[in-house]
Amino acid sequence: NAGVTQTPKFRVLKTGQSMTLLCAQDMNHEYMYWYRQDPGMGLRLIHYSVGEGTTAKGEVPDGYNVSRLKKQNFLLGLESAAPSQTSVYFCASSSPLWRANTGELFFGEGSRLTVL
Amino acid sequence: AQTVTQSQPEMSVQEAETVTLSCTYDTSENNYYLFWYKQPPSRQMILVIRQEAYKQQNATENRFSVNFQKAAKSFSLKISDSQLGDTAMYFCAFMKLRETGNQFYFGTGTSLTVIP
C-alpha cells in the first residue's frame, strides 16, 4: 500500500536554484495539501487543491507555486530558493466527508529541503 | 481564524504510566473534527485518534483516549500504559468542514519521551 509518496526525500539547494517536489497518492483522494514543518511552529499550510486543475493559497504561499494537472499528483515548486525555505515539507491528501466518513489527512513521509 | 494551542512543548512519562497531553482550540464553528497525530523520529505522521464535535462520547483507541470538552474547547489526549514506542511528537489538529475543501489547523506539538 503506497498511500502518499513524496519525492525526493532529501535535497540540498543553493540560493536562487529552482526545484519541484512531487507528491503522488493512490487513494483517489480529491483533496491534496502541501505543508511545511519548522521547529516550534507545527505544520503550516502552503497551498492546497480540492480537485484536478484547481489550487488555492494557504497560510504561507509566498515563494511557492503548485500544480495539479492529474488527480493523483500535486507538485510544489520553488522558483528561486531562499534559505528561509529550509524546512521539512509534507504532502497530505484526504477525501470529503460525504465520500469517506473519516476526514483524516493521510501524510507522505516528508521531504527535507536545505537551502544554502 | 482558528487557532490550536498545545501548551506543553515537552513532556516525559515513565514506562507503563499514564500521561495526558493538552490541547485547546478557538473556533466559532459548531460542527468540526479534532485529531491527534503522532510523529515518531521516522518523521511519518500517523493518525492516533479522531473526534467528531457533534458526538458527546469521548473517542478511544486501545490505550489512547480523549477528553473532549466542547464548551471549554479542550481536547486532551490520554495515553495509558505508556510504551517506549509512544516516544514521538504529538500534534493536535482541528478540521473545519468546507465544501471547497476541509481546512486543517495544527498545534505546535508536544514532544513526549517515554522513559524506561
XYZ file of C-alpha atoms in Angstrom:
232
model
C 0.000 0.000 0.000
C 1.808 3.100 -1.250
C -0.606 5.747 0.119
C 1.081 9.129 -0.276
C 4.553 9.195 -1.805
C 6.869 12.191 -1.905
C 9.989 12.616 -3.983
C 12.724 13.464 -3.329
C 13.154 12.669 0.361
C 16.179 14.941 0.731
C 17.568 17.795 -1.317
C 20.191 20.481 -0.886
C 19.890 23.616 -2.990
C 21.858 26.789 -3.417
C 20.117 30.119 -3.052
C 18.389 31.026 -6.302
C 18.079 27.496 -7.633
C 14.725 26.013 -8.512
C 13.243 22.632 -7.796
C 9.998 20.704 -7.747
C 8.675 18.358 -5.100
C 6.354 15.665 -6.342
C 3.506 14.182 -4.361
C 1.579 11.173 -5.596
C -1.374 9.449 -3.927
C -3.091 6.259 -4.949
C -6.205 6.571 -2.767
C -8.296 8.552 -5.270
C -8.478 11.464 -2.850
C -9.962 14.742 -4.046
C -8.078 16.999 -1.656
C -4.309 17.421 -1.545
C -2.175 19.701 0.600
C 1.380 20.901 0.981
C 2.632 21.798 4.463
C 5.947 22.905 5.817
C 7.160 21.937 9.259
C 9.570 24.120 11.182
C 10.748 23.698 14.789
C 8.313 25.206 17.269
C 5.810 26.156 14.574
C 3.942 22.960 13.860
C 2.635 22.455 10.348
C 1.747 25.406 8.210
C -0.290 25.135 5.047
C 1.428 26.359 1.887
C -1.059 25.519 -0.863
C -3.868 23.075 -1.328
C -6.092 21.652 -4.034
C -9.678 20.452 -3.916
C -9.576 18.743 -7.288
C -7.781 18.265 -10.552
C -6.923 21.581 -12.149
C -7.640 23.652 -9.026
C -5.259 25.135 -6.470
C -5.552 27.642 -3.647
C -3.230 29.519 -1.313
C -2.761 28.511 2.260
C -1.188 30.301 5.192
C 2.349 30.699 3.815
C 2.199 30.617 -0.012
C 4.863 33.189 -0.889
C 7.810 31.804 -2.829
C 5.972 28.623 -3.837
C 3.848 27.556 -6.765
C 1.775 24.417 -7.221
C 0.053 22.496 -9.935
C -2.444 19.658 -10.029
C -2.704 18.504 -13.590
C -3.700 14.983 -12.578
C -5.892 13.996 -9.664
C -3.228 11.762 -8.147
C -0.349 14.242 -8.345
C 0.322 17.553 -6.608
C 3.542 19.371 -7.409
C 5.204 22.009 -5.261
C 7.681 24.297 -6.969
C 10.296 26.682 -5.682
C 11.290 29.053 -8.480
C 14.143 30.780 -6.647
C 15.018 29.057 -3.409
C 15.875 31.095 -0.330
C 17.447 29.992 2.987
C 14.098 30.758 4.689
C 12.631 27.876 2.724
C 14.845 25.379 4.522
C 12.276 23.091 6.075
C 10.631 19.700 6.042
C 7.797 19.560 3.561
C 4.818 17.262 3.921
C 2.228 16.363 1.367
C -1.134 15.109 2.547
C -4.398 14.019 0.998
C -7.946 13.395 2.110
C -11.468 12.892 0.880
C -14.568 14.974 1.522
C -16.697 13.602 4.321
C -19.559 12.719 2.009
C -17.374 10.119 0.348
C -15.237 8.813 3.201
C -16.565 9.486 6.643
C -13.209 9.811 8.336
C -11.996 13.153 7.049
C -8.479 12.494 8.215
C -5.334 13.552 6.435
C -3.004 10.913 5.068
C 0.590 12.099 5.018
C 3.656 11.364 2.978
C 6.977 10.703 4.693
C 8.209 14.230 4.265
C 10.957 15.855 2.213
C 13.844 17.614 3.916
C 14.999 20.609 1.927
C 18.086 22.626 2.783
C 18.830 25.896 1.027
C 22.377 27.139 1.416
C -9.265 32.270 12.214
C -8.955 29.007 14.008
C -6.095 28.519 16.426
C -4.895 25.376 18.101
C -2.772 25.637 21.223
C -0.605 22.955 22.755
C 0.862 24.494 25.874
C 3.282 21.674 26.715
C 6.292 21.723 24.367
C 7.886 18.733 26.097
C 6.701 16.013 28.420
C 8.069 12.785 29.798
C 6.487 9.749 31.391
C 7.729 6.547 32.933
C 7.060 3.402 31.011
C 3.693 1.830 31.965
C 2.451 5.081 33.487
C -0.292 7.362 32.200
C 0.241 10.763 30.631
C -2.144 13.447 29.392
C -1.336 15.894 26.621
C -3.391 19.063 26.488
C -4.874 20.884 23.519
C -7.190 23.844 23.315
C -8.659 25.470 20.254
C -10.557 28.545 19.330
C -13.389 28.494 16.821
C -16.851 29.816 16.121
C -17.774 26.670 14.212
C -20.346 24.319 15.680
C -19.512 21.225 13.673
C -15.914 20.187 13.213
C -13.493 17.347 13.763
C -10.481 17.021 16.023
C -7.486 14.764 15.618
C -4.331 13.716 17.372
C -1.414 12.799 15.130
C 1.804 11.129 16.198
C 5.147 11.836 14.537
C 7.886 9.396 15.618
C 11.561 10.011 14.786
C 10.929 8.380 11.416
C 9.000 11.574 10.589
C 5.884 9.778 9.319
C 2.683 11.402 10.584
C 0.305 8.781 11.938
C -3.293 9.284 12.997
C -3.814 8.372 16.643
C -7.428 9.245 17.266
C -10.251 11.399 15.951
C -13.327 13.011 17.489
C -16.417 14.456 15.837
C -17.620 17.577 17.616
C -21.262 16.518 17.458
C -20.525 13.342 19.430
C -20.546 13.765 23.178
C -18.896 10.426 23.836
C -15.130 10.597 24.087
C -13.241 8.609 21.469
C -10.992 5.740 22.499
C -8.471 3.648 20.576
C -6.897 0.941 22.700
C -4.512 2.745 25.105
C -5.389 6.166 23.706
C -8.410 8.164 24.755
C -9.514 11.764 24.632
C -11.260 14.113 26.995
C -13.336 16.316 24.736
C -14.896 19.335 26.415
C -16.736 21.216 23.683
C -17.838 24.166 25.785
C -14.322 24.667 27.080
C -12.849 23.989 23.609
C -10.477 21.471 25.065
C -9.290 18.202 23.541
C -6.718 16.363 25.637
C -5.103 13.029 24.814
C -4.553 10.403 27.487
C -2.048 7.641 26.894
C -2.365 4.736 29.299
C 0.290 2.107 29.978
C 2.893 4.162 28.118
C 5.294 2.212 25.936
C 8.724 3.108 24.573
C 7.220 3.208 21.095
C 4.991 6.079 22.178
C 8.024 8.374 22.183
C 7.184 10.907 19.494
C 5.956 14.385 18.720
C 2.193 14.662 19.098
C 0.141 17.182 17.160
C -3.399 18.247 17.866
C -5.380 19.227 14.768
C -8.710 20.926 14.113
C -10.627 20.327 10.901
C -13.139 22.838 9.642
C -15.700 21.499 7.209
C -15.993 23.295 3.907
C -17.464 22.297 0.563
C -14.411 23.930 -1.016
C -12.107 21.598 0.863
C -11.732 20.708 4.504
C -9.311 23.004 6.285
C -6.905 21.761 8.916
C -5.175 23.710 11.654
C -2.357 22.240 13.711
C -0.891 22.968 17.099
C 2.850 23.390 17.576
C 3.231 19.913 19.005
C 4.231 18.225 22.251
C 7.380 16.149 22.338
C 6.742 13.091 24.503
C 9.529 10.926 25.847
C 8.775 7.589 27.482
C 11.459 6.726 29.990
C 12.351 3.057 30.541
